[in-house]
PDB file of C-alpha atoms in Angstrom:
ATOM      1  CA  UNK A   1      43.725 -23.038  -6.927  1.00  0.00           C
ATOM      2  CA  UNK A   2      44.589 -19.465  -6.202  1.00  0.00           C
ATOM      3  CA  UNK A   3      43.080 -17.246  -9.547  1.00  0.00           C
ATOM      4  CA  UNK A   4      46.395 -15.806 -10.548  1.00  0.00           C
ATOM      5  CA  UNK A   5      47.966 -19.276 -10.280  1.00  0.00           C
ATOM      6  CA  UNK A   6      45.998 -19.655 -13.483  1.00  0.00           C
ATOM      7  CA  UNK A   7      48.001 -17.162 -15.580  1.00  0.00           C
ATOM      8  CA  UNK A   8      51.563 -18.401 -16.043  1.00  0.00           C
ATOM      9  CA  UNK A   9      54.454 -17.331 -18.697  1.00  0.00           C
ATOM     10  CA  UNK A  10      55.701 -20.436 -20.696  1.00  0.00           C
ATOM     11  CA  UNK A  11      58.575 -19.870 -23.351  1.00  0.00           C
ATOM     12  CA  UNK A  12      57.453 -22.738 -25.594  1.00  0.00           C
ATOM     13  CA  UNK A  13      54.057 -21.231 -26.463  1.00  0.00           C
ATOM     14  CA  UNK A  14      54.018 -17.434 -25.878  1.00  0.00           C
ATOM     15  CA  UNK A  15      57.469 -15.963 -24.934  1.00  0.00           C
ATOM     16  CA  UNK A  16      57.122 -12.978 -24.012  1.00  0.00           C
ATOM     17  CA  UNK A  17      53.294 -12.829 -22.849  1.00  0.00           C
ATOM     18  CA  UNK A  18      51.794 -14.189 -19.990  1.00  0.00           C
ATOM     19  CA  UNK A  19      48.485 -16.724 -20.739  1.00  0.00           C
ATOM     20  CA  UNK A  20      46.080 -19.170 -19.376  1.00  0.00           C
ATOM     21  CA  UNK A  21      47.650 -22.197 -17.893  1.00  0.00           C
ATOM     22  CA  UNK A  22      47.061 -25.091 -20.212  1.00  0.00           C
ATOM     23  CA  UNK A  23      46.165 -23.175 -23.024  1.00  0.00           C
ATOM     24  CA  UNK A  24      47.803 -20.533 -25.901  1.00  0.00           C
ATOM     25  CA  UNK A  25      45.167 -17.829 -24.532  1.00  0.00           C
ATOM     26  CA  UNK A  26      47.270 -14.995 -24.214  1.00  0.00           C
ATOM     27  CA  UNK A  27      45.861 -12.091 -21.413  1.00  0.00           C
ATOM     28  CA  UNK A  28      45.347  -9.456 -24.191  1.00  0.00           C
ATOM     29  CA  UNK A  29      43.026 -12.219 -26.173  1.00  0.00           C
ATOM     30  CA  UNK A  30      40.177 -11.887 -23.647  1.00  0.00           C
ATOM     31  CA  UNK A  31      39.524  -8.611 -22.880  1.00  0.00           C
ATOM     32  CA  UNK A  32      39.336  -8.063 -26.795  1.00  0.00           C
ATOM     33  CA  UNK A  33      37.373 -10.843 -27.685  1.00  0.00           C
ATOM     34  CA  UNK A  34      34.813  -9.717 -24.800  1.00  0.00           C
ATOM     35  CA  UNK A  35      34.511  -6.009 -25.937  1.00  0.00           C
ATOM     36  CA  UNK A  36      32.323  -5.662 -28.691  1.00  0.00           C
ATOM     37  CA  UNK A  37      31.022  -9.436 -29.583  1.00  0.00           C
ATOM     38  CA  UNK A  38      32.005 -12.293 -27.050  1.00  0.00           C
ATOM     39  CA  UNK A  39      30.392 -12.864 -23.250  1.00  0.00           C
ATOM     40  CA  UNK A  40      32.767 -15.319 -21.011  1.00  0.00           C
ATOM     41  CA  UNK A  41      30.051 -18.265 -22.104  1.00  0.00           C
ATOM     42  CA  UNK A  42      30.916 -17.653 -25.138  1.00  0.00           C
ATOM     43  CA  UNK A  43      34.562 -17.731 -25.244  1.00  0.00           C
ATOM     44  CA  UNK A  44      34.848 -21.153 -23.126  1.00  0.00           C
ATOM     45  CA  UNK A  45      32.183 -22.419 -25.669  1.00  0.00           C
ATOM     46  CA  UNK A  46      35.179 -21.643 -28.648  1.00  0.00           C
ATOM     47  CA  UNK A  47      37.970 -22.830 -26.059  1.00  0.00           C
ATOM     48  CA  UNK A  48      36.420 -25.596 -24.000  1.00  0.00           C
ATOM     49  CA  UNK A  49      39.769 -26.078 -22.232  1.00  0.00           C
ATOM     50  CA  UNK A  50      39.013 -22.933 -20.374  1.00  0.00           C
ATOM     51  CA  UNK A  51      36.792 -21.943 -17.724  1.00  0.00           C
ATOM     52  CA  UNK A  52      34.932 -19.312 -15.858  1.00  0.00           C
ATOM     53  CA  UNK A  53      38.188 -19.173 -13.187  1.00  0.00           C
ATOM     54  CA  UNK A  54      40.384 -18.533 -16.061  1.00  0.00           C
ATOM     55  CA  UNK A  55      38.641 -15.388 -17.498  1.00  0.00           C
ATOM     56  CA  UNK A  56      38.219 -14.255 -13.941  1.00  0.00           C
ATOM     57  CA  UNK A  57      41.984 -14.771 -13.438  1.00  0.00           C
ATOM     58  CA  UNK A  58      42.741 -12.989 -16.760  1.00  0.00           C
ATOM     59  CA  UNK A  59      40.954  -9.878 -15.024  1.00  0.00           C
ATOM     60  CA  UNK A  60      42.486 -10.282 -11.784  1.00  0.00           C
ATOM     61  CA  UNK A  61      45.888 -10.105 -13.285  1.00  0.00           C
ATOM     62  CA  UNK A  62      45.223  -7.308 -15.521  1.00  0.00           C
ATOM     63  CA  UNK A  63      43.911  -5.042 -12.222  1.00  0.00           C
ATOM     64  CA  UNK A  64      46.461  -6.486 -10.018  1.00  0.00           C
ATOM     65  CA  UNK A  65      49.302  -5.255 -12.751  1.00  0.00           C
ATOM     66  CA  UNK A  66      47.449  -1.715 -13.042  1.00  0.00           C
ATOM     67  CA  UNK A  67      47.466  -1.333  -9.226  1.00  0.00           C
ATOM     68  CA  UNK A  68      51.144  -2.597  -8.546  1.00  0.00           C
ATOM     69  CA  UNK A  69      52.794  -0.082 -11.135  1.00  0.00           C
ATOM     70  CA  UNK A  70      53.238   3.420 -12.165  1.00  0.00           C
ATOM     71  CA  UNK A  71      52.312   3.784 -15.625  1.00  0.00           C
ATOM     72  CA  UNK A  72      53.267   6.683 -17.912  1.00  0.00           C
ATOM     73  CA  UNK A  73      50.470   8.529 -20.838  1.00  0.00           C
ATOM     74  CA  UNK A  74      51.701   7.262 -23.914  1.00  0.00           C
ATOM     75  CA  UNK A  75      53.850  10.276 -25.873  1.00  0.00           C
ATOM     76  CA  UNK A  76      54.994  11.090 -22.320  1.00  0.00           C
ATOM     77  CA  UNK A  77      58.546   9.804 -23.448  1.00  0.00           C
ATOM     78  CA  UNK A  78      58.405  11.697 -26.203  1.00  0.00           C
ATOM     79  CA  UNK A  79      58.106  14.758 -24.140  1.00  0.00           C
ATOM     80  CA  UNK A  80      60.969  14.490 -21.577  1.00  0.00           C
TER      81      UNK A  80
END
């Protein structure tokens, strides 16, 4: 299985926010429960339905969506 085949959108758990196959991990979950206090061990050990793939996946995503768009500084709106 392809790593981004691991993040899917499904409207009957998260509408609007992609997450982990199989699971109500949403992608904005892991990176914030890994900052300050939580090592990928760590967060399978709290959600054994996930694995190392899927955190990896969660990351891949995340750079793949940074690389494939234009983003704008936040106020830059505001500006215009």
């Amino acid at each position: 299985m392809e790593l981004l085949e691991r993040i899917v959108m499904h409207p009957n758990v998260k509408v609007d926010q992609p997450i982990i196959r199989a699971t109500c991990i949403n992608l904005e979950q892991v990176p914030r429960m890994m900052r300050p206090r939580m090592s990928a061990e760590e967060i399978i050990k709290q959600y054994p339905y996930t694995t190392q793939a899927d955190i990896l996946a969660c990351f891949r995503f995340a750079e793949k969506t940074m690389t494939d768009n234009i983003f704008l500084p936040l106020g830059a709106a505001e500006n215009t």
